[in-house]
Coordinates of C-alpha atoms in Angstrom, one line a residue:
X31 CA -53.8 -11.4 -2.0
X32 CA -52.7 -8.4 -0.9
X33 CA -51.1 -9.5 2.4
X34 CA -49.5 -12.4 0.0
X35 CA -47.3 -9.6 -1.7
X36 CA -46.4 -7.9 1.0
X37 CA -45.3 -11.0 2.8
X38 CA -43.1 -11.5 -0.5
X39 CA -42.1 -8.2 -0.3
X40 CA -40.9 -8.7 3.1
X41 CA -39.1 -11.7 2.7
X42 CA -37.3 -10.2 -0.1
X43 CA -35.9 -7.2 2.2
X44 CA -35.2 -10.0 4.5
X45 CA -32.4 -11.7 2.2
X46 CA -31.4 -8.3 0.9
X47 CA -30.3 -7.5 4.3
X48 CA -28.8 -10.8 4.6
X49 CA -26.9 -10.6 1.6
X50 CA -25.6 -7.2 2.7
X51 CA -24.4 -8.5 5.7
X52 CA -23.0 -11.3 4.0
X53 CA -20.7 -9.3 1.6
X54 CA -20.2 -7.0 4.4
X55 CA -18.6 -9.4 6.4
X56 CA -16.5 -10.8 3.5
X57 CA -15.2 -7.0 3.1
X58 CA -13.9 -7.0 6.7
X59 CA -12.6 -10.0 6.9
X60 CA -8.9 -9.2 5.8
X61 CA -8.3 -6.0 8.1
X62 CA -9.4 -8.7 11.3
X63 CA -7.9 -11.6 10.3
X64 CA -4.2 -13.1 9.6
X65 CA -5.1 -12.2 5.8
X66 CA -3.1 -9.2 4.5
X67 CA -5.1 -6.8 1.5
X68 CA -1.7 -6.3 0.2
X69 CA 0.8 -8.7 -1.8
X70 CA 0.3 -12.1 -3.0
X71 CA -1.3 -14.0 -0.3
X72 CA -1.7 -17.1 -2.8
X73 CA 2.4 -17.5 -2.5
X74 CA 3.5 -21.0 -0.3
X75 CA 6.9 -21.8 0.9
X76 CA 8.5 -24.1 -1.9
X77 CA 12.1 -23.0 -2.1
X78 CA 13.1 -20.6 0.6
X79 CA 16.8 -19.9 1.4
X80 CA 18.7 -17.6 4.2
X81 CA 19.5 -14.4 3.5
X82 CA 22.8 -15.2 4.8
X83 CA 23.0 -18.4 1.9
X84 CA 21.2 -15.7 -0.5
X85 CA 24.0 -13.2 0.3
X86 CA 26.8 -15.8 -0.1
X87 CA 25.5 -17.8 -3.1
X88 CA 24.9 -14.3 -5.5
X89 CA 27.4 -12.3 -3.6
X90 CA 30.3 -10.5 -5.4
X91 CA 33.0 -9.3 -2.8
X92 CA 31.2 -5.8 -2.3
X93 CA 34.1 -4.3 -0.9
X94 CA 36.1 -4.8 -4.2
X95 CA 32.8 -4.3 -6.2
X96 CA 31.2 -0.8 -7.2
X97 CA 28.3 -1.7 -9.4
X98 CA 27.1 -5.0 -10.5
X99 CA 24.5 -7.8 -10.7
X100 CA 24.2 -11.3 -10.8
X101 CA 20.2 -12.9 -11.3
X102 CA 19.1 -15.1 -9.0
X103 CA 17.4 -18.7 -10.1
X104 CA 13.7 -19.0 -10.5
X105 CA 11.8 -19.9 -7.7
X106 CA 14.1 -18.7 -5.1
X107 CA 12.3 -17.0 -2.2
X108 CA 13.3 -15.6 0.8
X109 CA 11.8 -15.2 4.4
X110 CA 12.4 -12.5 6.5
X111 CA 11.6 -9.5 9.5
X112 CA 11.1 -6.5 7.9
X113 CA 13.7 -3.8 9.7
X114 CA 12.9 -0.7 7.8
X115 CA 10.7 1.3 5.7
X116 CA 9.9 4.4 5.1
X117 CA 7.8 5.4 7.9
X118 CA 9.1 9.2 8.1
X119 CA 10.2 9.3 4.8
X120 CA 13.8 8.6 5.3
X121 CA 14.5 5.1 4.0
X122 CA 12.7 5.9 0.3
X123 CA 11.4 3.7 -2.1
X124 CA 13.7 0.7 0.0
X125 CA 13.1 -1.5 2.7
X126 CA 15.5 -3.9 4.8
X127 CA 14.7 -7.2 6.0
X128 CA 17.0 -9.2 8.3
X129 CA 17.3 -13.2 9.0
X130 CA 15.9 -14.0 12.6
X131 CA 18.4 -16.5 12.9
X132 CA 21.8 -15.0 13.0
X133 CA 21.3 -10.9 12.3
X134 CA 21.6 -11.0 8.0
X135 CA 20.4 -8.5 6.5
X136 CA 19.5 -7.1 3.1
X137 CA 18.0 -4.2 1.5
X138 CA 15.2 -4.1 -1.2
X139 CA 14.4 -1.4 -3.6
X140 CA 11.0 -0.7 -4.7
X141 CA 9.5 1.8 -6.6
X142 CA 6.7 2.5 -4.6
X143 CA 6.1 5.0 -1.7
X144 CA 3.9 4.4 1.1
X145 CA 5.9 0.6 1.9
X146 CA 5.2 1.7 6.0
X147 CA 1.7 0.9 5.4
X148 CA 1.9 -2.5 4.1
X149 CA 5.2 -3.7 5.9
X150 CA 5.6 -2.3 9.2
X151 CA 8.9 -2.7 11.6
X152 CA 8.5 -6.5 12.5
X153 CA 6.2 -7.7 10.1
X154 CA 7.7 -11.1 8.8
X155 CA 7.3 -11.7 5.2
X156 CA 8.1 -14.2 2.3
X157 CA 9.3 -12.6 -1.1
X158 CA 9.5 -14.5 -4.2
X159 CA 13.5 -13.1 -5.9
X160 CA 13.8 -15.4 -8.7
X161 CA 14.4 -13.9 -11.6
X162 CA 15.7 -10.5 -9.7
X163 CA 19.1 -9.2 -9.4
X164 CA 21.4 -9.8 -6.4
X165 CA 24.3 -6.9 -6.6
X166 CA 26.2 -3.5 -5.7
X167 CA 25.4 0.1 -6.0
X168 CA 28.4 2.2 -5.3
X169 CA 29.8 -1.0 -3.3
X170 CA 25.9 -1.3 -1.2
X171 CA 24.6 -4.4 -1.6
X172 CA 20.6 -4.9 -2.8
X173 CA 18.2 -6.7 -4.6
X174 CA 16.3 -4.9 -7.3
X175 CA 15.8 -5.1 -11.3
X176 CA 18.6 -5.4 -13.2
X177 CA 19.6 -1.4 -14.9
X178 CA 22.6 -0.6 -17.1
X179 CA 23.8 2.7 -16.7
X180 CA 24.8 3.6 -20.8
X181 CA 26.3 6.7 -19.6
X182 CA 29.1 4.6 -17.2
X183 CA 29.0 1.4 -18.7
X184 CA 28.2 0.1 -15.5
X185 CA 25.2 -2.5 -14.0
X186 CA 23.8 -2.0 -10.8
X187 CA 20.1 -3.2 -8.9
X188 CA 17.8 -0.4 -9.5
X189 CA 13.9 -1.1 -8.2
X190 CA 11.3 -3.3 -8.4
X191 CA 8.0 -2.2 -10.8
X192 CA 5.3 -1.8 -8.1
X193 CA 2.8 -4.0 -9.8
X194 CA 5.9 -7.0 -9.7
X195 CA 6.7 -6.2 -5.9
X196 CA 3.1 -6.4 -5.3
X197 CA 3.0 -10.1 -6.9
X198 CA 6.0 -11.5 -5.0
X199 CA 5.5 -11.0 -1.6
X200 CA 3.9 -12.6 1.0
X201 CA 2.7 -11.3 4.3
X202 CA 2.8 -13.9 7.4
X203 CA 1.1 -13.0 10.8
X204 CA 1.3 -9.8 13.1
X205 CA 4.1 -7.9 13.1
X206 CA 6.7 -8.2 16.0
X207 CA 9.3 -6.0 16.7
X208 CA 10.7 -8.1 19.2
X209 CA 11.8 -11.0 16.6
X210 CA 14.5 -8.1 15.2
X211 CA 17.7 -9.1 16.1
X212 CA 20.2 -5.5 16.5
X213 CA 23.8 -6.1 16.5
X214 CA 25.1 -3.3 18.7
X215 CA 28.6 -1.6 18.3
X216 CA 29.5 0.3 21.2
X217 CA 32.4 2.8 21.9
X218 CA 32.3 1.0 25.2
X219 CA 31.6 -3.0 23.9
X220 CA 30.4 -5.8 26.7
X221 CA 31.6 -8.5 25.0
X222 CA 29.3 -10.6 27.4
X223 CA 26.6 -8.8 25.2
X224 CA 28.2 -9.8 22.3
X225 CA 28.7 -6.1 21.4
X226 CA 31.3 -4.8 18.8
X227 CA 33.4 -1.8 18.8
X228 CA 32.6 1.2 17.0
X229 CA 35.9 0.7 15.3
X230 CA 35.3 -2.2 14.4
X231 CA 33.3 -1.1 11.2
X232 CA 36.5 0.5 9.7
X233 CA 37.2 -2.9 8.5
X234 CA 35.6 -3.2 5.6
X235 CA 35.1 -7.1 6.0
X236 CA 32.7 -6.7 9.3
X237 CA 31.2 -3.6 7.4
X238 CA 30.5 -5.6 4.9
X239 CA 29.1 -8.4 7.0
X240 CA 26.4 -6.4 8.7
X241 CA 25.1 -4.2 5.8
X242 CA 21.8 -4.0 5.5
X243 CA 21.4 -5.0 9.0
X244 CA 19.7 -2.6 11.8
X245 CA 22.1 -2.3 14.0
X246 CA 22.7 0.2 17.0
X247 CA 26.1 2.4 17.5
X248 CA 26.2 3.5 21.4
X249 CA 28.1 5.9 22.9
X250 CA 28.9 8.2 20.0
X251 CA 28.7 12.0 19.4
X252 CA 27.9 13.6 16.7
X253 CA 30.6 16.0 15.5
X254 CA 28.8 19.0 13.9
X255 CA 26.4 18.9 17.2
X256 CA 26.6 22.3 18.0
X257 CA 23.2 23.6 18.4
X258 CA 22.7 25.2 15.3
X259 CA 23.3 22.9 12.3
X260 CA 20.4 20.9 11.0
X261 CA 20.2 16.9 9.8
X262 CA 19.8 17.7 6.1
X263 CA 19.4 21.2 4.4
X264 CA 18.1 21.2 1.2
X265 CA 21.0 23.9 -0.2
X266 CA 23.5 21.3 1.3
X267 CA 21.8 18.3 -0.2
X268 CA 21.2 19.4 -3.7
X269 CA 24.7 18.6 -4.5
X270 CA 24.7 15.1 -2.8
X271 CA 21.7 13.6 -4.1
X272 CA 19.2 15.3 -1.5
X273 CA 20.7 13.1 1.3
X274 CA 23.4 14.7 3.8
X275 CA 25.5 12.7 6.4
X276 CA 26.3 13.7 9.4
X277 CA 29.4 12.1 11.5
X278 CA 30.2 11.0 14.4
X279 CA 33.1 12.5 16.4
X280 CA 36.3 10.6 15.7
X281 CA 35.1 9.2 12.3
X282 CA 34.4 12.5 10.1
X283 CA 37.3 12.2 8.7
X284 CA 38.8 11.1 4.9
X285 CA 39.7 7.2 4.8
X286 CA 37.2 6.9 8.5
X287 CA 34.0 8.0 8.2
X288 CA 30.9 6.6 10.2
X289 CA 28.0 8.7 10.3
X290 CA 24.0 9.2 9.4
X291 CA 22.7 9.8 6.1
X292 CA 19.4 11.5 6.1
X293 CA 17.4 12.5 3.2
X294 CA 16.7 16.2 2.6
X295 CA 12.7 15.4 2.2
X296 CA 12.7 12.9 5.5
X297 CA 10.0 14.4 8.0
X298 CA 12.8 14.8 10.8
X299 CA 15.1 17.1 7.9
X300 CA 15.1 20.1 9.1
X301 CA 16.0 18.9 13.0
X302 CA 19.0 20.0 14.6
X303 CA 21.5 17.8 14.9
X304 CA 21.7 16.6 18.3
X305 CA 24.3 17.2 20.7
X306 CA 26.0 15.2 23.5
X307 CA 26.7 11.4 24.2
X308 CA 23.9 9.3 21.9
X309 CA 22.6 6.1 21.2
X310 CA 22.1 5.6 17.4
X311 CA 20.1 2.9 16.0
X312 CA 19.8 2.7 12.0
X313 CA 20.0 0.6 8.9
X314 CA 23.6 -0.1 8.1
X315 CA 25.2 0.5 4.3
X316 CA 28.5 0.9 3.1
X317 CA 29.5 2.9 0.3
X318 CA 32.2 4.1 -1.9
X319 CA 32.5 6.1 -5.6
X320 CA 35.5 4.0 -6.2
X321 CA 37.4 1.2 -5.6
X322 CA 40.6 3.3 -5.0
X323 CA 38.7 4.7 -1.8
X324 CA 38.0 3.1 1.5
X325 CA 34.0 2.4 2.2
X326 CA 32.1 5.1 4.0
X327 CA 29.6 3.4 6.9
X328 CA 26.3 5.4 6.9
X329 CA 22.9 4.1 9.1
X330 CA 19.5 5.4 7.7
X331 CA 17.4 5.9 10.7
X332 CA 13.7 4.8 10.0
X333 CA 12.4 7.7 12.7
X334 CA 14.4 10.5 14.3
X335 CA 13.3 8.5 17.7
X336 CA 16.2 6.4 16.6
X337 CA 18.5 9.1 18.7
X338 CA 18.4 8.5 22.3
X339 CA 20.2 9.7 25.0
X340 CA 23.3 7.1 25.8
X341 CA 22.4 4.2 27.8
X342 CA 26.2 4.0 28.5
X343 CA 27.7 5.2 30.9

């Protein structure tokens, strides 16, 4: 009798230790597998449009626009490579994802930190927007929650509730850098390349055209690169909404400005600014405090390894 409970007894541990190593392996399955622990992984492709058709369907003119918002239908969705988050702490409570088909781009906001770790650079994704708002901040175009500012009268895309973001996206495969497509403006352009002048972005319609896109600016210099001034002091930030922009020789001044706009909390901050000829790859926005002004073109870099040393000779 005796050996006939401890038999039971052992085939009991036996299935214990199976079970474990059943719900074990269901545990792990999502970190080794194509299934993402974050978003909605229940969400299918029904009704998915371009960015570009997005952009062009909800659109205002942004140029002529300096806050306001159009919703978009319900059951639009939108598929995409992510191009930018907020891996050093730059890009905040944002990130931008761009077409793979022709370069559109457009720029999200979310209230949520941490976005790097669920959406990295080249992580493809598909994003329910119905029901969100398509429009400008300060000319920028972004999708976000419709806010009304009482204190301007004015409507603008403010961000997404983090428990709503986490319900509307979708993540599909491995990310892949690669798939980004970066429009390059060069002070130099190969046209062969299909590269774009610098200057070019001082008309507001191809500004326009690419913001929101990662694109790269190379050749440029920046003008306060002296050796001794940094990225984004908090004493010179406080002022400007904690973010500081730095521009590039030859477009630092009023009416043609291109530059970087780095937040005063990003991890690269308190770097100096660098000096010599540069290659600059960031996250292209335009902006303006009034229609009666021409649009400022500022990139958010993702990481200060955005800044090489020119490639161009």
């Amino acid at each position: 009798m005796k050996t006939m409970k401890y038999l039971k007894l052992a085939l009991l541990a036996l299935v214990a230790v199976f079970a474990t190593t059943s719900c074990m392996d269901d545990d792990w399955k999502d970190p080794n597998s194509e299934t993402s622990p974050y978003g909605n992984n229940s969400i299918q492709e029904t009704n998915v449009v371009s960015i570009a058709k997005l952009k062009n369907t909800y659109g205002p003119k942004q140029k002529d626009e300096i806050n306001d918002t159009v919703r978009i239908a319900d059951g639009t969705q939108i598929k995409g490579i992510v191009t930018g988050n907020d891996i050093e702490g730059n890009i905040y409570s944002q990130i931008s994802i761009q077409d793979d088909s022709d370069k559109p781009g457009i720029i999200i906001s979310v209230a949520q930190g941490g976005l790097s770790g669920q959406l990295q650079i080249g992580q493809e994704v598909l994003i329910n927007v119905g029901g969100l708002y398509y429009g400008t901040y300060r000319s920028q175009p972004q999708l976000g929650v419709a806010y009304h500012d009482s204190s301007k009268d004015q409507n603008y895309p403010s961000r997404i509730s983090r428990a709503d973001w986490q319900n509307r996206f979708k993540v599909i495969g491995k990310p892949n850098a690669s798939k980004i497509k970066v429009q390059v403006f060069s002070t130099n352009p190969d046209a062969s390349k299909g590269e774009l002048n610098v200057a070019d972005l001082l008309d507001a319609d191809v500004a326009y055209k690419y913001a929101g896109c990662l694109v790269t600016l190379k050749g440029v210099e920046f003008a306060m690169g002296d050796g001794k001034t940094t990225l984004a002091p908090e004493d010179e930030g406080k002022t400007l909404g904690y973010g500081v922009t730095r521009y590039f020789k030859g477009y630092d001044k009023t009416n043609k400005q291109i530059g970087i706009r780095t937040s005063c909390y990003a991890e690269f901050a308190a770097n100096l600014v660098p000096q010599g000829v540069v290659d600059v790859t960031g996250v292209l926005s335009c902006y303006k405090s009034s229609a009666k002004y021409n649009h400022t073109v500022q990139l958010a870099l993702r990481r200060f390894s955005d800044i090489k040393a020119s490639e161009s000779k």
